[in-house]
Coordinates of C-alpha atoms and ligand atoms in Angstrom, one line a residue:
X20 CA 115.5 50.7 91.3
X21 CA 111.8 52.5 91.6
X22 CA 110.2 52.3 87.8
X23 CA 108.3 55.3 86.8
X24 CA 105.8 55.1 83.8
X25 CA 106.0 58.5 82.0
X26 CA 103.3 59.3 79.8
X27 CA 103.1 63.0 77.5
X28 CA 99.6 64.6 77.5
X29 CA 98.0 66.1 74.7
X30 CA 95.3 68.1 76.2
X31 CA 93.9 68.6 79.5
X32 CA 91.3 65.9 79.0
X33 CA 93.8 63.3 78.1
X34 CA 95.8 64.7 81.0
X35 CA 92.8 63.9 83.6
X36 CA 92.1 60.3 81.7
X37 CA 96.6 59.4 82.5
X38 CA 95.4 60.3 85.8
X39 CA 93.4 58.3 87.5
X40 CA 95.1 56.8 90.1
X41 CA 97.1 58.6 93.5
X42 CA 100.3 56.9 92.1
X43 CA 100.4 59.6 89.5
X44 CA 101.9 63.1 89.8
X45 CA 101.3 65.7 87.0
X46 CA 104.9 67.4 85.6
X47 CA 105.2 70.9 84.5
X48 CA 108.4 72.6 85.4
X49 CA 109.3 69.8 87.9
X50 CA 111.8 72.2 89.7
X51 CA 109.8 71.0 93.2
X52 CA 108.7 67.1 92.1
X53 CA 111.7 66.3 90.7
X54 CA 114.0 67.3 93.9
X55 CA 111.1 65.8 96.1
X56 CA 111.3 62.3 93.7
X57 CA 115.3 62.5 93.8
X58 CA 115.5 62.6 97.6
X59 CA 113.0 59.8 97.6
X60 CA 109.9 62.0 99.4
X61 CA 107.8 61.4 96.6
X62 CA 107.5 58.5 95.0
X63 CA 105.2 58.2 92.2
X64 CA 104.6 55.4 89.8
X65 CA 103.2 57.7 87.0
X66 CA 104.6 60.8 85.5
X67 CA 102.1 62.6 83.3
X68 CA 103.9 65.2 81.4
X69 CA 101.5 68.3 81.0
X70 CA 103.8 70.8 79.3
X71 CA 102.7 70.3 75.7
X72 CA 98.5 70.7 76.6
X73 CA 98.4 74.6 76.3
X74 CA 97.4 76.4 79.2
X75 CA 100.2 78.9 79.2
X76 CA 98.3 81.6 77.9
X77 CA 97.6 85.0 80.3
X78 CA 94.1 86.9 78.6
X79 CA 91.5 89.3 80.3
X80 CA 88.2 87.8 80.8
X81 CA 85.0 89.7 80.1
X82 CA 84.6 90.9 83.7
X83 CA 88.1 92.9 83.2
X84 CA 89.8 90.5 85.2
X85 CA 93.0 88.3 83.9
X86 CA 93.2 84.6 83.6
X87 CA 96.4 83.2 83.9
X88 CA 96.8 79.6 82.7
X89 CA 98.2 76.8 85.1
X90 CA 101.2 76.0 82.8
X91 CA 102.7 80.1 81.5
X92 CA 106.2 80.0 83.5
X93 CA 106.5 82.6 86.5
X94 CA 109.3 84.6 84.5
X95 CA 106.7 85.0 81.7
X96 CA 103.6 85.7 84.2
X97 CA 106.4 88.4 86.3
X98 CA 107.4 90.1 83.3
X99 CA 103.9 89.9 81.5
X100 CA 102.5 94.0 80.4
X101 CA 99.0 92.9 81.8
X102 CA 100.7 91.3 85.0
X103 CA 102.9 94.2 85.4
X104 CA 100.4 96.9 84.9
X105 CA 97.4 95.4 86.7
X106 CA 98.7 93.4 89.6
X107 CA 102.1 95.0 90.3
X108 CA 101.7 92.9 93.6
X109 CA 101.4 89.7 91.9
X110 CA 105.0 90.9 89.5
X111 CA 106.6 91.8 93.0
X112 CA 106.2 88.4 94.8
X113 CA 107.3 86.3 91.6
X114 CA 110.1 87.9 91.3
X115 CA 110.9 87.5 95.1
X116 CA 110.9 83.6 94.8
X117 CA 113.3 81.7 93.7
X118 CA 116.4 82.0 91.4
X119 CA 115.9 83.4 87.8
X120 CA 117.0 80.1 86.3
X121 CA 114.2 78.0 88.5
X122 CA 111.5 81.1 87.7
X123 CA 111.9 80.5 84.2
X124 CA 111.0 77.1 84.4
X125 CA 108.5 77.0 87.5
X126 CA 104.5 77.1 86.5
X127 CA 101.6 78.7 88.2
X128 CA 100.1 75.8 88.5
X129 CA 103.4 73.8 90.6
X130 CA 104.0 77.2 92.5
X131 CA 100.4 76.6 94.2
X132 CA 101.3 73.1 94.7
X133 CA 105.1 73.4 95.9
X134 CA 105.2 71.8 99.2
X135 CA 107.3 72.5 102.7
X136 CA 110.7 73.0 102.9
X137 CA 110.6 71.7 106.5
X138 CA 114.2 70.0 106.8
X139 CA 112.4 67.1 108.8
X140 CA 110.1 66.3 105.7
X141 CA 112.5 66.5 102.7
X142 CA 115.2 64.7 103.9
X143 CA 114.4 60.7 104.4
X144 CA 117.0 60.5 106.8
X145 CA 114.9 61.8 109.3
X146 CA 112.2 59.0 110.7
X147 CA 109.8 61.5 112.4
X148 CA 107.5 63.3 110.2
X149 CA 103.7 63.3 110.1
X150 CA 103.7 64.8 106.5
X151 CA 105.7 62.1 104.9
X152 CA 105.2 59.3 107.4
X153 CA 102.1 59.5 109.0
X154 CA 102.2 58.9 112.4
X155 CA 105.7 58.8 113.0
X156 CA 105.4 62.6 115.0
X157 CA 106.6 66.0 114.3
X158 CA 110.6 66.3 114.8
X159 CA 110.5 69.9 114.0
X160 CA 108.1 70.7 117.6
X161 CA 111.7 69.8 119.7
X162 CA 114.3 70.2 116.7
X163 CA 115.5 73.2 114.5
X164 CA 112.1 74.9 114.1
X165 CA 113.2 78.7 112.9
X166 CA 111.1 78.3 110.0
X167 CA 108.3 77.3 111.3
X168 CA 104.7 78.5 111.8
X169 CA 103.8 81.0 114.5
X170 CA 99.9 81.1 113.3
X171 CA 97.5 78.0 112.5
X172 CA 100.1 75.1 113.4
X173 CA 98.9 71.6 115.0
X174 CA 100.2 69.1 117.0
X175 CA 100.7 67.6 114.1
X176 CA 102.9 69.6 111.9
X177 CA 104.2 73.2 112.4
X178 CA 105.3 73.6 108.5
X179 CA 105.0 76.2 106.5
X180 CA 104.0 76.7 102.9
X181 CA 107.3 78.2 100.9
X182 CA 105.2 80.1 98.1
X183 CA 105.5 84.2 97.8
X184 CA 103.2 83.9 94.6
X185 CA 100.6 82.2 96.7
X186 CA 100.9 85.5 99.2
X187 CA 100.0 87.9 97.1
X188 CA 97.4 85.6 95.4
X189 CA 95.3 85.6 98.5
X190 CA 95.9 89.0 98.8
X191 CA 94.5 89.4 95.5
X192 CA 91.3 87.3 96.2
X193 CA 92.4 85.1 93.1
X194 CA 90.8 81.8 92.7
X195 CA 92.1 78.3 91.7
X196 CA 90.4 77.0 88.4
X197 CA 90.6 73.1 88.7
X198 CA 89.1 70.2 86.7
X199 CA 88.8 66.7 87.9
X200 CA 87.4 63.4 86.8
X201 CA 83.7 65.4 88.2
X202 CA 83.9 68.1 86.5
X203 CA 85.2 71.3 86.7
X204 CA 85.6 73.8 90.0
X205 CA 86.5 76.8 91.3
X206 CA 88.5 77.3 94.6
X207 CA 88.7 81.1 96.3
X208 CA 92.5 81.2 97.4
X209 CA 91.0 81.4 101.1
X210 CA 90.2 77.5 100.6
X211 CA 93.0 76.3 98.5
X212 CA 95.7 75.7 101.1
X213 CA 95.1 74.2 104.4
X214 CA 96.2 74.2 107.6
X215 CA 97.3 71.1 108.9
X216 CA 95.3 70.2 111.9
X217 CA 95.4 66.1 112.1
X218 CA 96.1 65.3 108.0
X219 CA 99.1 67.3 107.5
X220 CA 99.8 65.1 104.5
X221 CA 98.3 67.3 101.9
X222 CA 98.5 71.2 101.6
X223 CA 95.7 72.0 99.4
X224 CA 92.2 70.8 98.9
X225 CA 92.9 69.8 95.1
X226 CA 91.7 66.5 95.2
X227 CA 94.0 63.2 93.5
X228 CA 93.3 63.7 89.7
X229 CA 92.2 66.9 89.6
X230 CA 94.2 69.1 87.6
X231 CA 95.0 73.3 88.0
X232 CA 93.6 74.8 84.8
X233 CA 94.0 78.3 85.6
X234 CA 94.0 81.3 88.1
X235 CA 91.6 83.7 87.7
X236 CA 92.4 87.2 89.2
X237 CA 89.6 89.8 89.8
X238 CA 89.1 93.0 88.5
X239 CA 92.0 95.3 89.7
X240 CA 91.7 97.4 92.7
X241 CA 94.9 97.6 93.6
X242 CA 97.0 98.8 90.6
X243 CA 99.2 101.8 92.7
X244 CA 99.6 101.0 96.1
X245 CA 100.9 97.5 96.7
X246 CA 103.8 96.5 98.4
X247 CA 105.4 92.7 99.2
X248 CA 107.6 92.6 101.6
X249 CA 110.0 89.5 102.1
X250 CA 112.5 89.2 105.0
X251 CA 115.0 86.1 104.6
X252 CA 118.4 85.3 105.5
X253 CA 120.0 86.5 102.3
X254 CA 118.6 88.6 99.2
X255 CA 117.7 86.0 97.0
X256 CA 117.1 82.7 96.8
X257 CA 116.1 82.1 100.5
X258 CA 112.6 81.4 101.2
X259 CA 111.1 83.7 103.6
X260 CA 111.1 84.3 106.8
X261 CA 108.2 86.1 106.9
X262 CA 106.8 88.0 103.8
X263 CA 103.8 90.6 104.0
X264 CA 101.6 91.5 100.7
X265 CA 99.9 94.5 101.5
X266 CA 97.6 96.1 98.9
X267 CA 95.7 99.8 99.4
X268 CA 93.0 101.8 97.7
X269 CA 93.4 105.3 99.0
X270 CA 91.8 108.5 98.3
X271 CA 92.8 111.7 99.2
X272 CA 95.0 109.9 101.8
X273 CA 92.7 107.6 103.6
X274 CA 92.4 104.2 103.3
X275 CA 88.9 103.0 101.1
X276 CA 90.3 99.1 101.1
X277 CA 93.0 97.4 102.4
X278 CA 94.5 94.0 101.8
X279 CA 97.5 92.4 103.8
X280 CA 98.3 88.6 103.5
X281 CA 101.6 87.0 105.4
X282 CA 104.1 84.5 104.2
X283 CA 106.4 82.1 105.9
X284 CA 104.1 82.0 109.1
X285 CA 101.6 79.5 108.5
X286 CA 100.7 76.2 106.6
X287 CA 98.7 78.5 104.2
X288 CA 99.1 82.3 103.3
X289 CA 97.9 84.1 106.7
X290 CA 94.9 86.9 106.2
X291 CA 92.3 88.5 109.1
X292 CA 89.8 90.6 107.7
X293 CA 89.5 92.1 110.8
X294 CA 92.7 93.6 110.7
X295 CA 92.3 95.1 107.2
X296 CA 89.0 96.4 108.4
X297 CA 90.8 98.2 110.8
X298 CA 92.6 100.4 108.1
X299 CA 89.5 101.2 106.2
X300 CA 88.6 104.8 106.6
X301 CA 91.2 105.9 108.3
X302 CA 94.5 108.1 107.2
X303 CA 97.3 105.9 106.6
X304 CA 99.9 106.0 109.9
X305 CA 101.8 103.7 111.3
X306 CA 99.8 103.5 114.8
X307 CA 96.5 102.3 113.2
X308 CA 98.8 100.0 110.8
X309 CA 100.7 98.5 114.3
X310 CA 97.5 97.7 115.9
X311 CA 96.3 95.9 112.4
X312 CA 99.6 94.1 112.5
X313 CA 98.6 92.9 116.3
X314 CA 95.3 91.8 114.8
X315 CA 97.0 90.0 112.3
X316 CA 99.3 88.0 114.4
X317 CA 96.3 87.2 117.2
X318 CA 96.9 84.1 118.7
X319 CA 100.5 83.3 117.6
X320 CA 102.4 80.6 119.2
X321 CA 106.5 80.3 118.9
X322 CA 108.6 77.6 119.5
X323 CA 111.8 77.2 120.7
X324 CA 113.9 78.8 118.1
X325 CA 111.3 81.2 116.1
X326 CA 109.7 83.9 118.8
X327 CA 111.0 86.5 116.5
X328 CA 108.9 85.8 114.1
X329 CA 105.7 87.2 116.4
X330 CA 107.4 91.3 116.5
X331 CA 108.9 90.7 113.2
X332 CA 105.9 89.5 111.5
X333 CA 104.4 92.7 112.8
X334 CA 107.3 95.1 112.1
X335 CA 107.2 93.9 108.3
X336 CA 103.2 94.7 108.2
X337 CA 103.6 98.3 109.0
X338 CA 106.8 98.7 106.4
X339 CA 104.8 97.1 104.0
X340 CA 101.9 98.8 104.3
X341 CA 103.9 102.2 104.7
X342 CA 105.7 101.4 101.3
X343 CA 102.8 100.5 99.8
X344 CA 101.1 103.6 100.9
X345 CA 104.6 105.7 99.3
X346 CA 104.3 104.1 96.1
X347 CA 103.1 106.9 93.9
Ligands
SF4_1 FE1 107.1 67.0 109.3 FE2 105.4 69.1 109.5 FE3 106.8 68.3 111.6 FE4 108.1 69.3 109.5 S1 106.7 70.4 110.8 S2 108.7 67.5 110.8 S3 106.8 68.7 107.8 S4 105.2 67.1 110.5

């Protein structure tokens, strides 16, 4: 029997002060601890229960942006007028994950943190993998790897992070308020997840202790023409297989900004300015979005059982983008 302390916070300081040690894992929803803790991946000594310490509330900040706190449920934050109005993008990809039952109990906050689905790491059955047992090797590089990354993988670990929320954050240019035993911080969603390289152990760069207050999204420049695309083995409740945020700011057909961020290809939400850059000032057409799509995917690497992720990575770019360009 593994004894877990559980302790309820009462407010975001007290949650930080329960926290001090890396034994101890912060609870909201639970809907991705708690299946980690049952299958014995994670293994924590301390729960500190953060559901009763507010930050559930979604308000415009003075810049006309919208903060949305770490703890408001991703039903609520979907279905939300400001959410819906403002960042249709943001709606579109919440509702994509997940089943409605786990969405009404998920948090912002444990979306961003939600770890790999990688067969290899949640089932302690399997002896080889570097995320859970460093060292031990990457089973998925010769095993069942259809998953897996095509873009930003290591020697070390070819997982991929599960979140669509997190896709059309980056898309979004949201960042990550955090506070920690030193204070407060705020992380641009370009530096919140990480690629694995030699420490696949850890997904973000949220340090032990430090707790998700909050993400902040910017003003909106993308209310009309957004688009998220997911491509999985069955309609719902299958992660993806690859997804495809695209966001546009058009006028009078041609293209004054463009945004596209990929899911289910990397260890982090996949963007290349370059690519985007390649929209901008141009009319809308699916030659100039195939070549972004190319840009996009520069450098990918398949494996044994996922080289259809490289075409249809780039397929789901131009339908996304062409959607999003439909949208009236
Ligand atoms: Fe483990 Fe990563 Fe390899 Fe999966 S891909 S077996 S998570 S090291």
């Amino acid at each position: 029997m593994h004894a877990i302390d559980y302790e309820r916070a009462t407010d975001p300081a007290h949650a930080l002060r329960l926290a001090q040690d890396q034994h101890t894992r912060f609870i909201g929803g639970g809907t991705n601890l708690l299946d980690l803790m049952k299958g014995g991946v994670e293994r924590p000594l301390r729960l500190v229960d953060i559901t009763r310490i507010g930050l559930a509330d979604i308000a415009e900040l003075g810049n006309g942006g919208l903060r949305i706190g770490a703890l408001a449920r991703n039903s609520d934050t979907a279905n939300h007028a400001l959410v819906r109005s403002r960042y249709p993008l943001l709606a579109q990809a919440l509702l994509a994950g997940a089943s409605p039952q786990l969405r009404n109990m998920a948090t912002i906050g444990g979306n961003l943190m939600q770890r790999p689905r990688c067969p290899y790491f949640v089932d302690t059955a399997f002896d080889m993998c570097n995320k859970r047992l460093p060292g031990s090797g990457c089973a998925a590089r010769e095993g069942y790897n259809r998953m897996h990354a095509i873009l930003g993988a290591s020697e070390a670990c070819i997982a991929v992070n599960p979140s669509d929320m997190s896709v059309a954050l980056a898309a979004l240019d949201a960042v990550v308020q955090v506070a920690g035993p030193r204070g407060n911080r705020s992380i641009p969603m370009a530096d919140f997840h990480r690629l694995p390289g030699t420490q696949p152990q850890s997904e973000t760069t949220v340090q032990p202790g430090e707790l998700i207050t909050a993400v902040d999204l910017p003003p909106p420049g993308f209310t009309r023409h957004t688009y998220y695309l997911k491509v999985r083995d069955r309609a719902s409740y299958a992660f993806a297989l690859v997804s495809v945020a695209a966001a546009l700011e058009l006028a009078d057909g041609v293209v004054r900004q463009a945004r596209i961020a990929l899911g289910g290809v990397a260890h982090r939400p996949w963007r290349m300015p370059a690519a985007e850059a390649l929209l901008v000032g141009h009319r809308l057409e699916d030659a100039r979005s195939r070549a972004a799509a190319a840009l996009l995917v520069r450098g990918a690497q398949a494996f044994k059982d996922n080289r259809f992720k490289i075409e249809l990575a780039q397929r789901a770019t131009v339908s996304a983008l062409r959607r999003a360009g439909e949208v009236a």
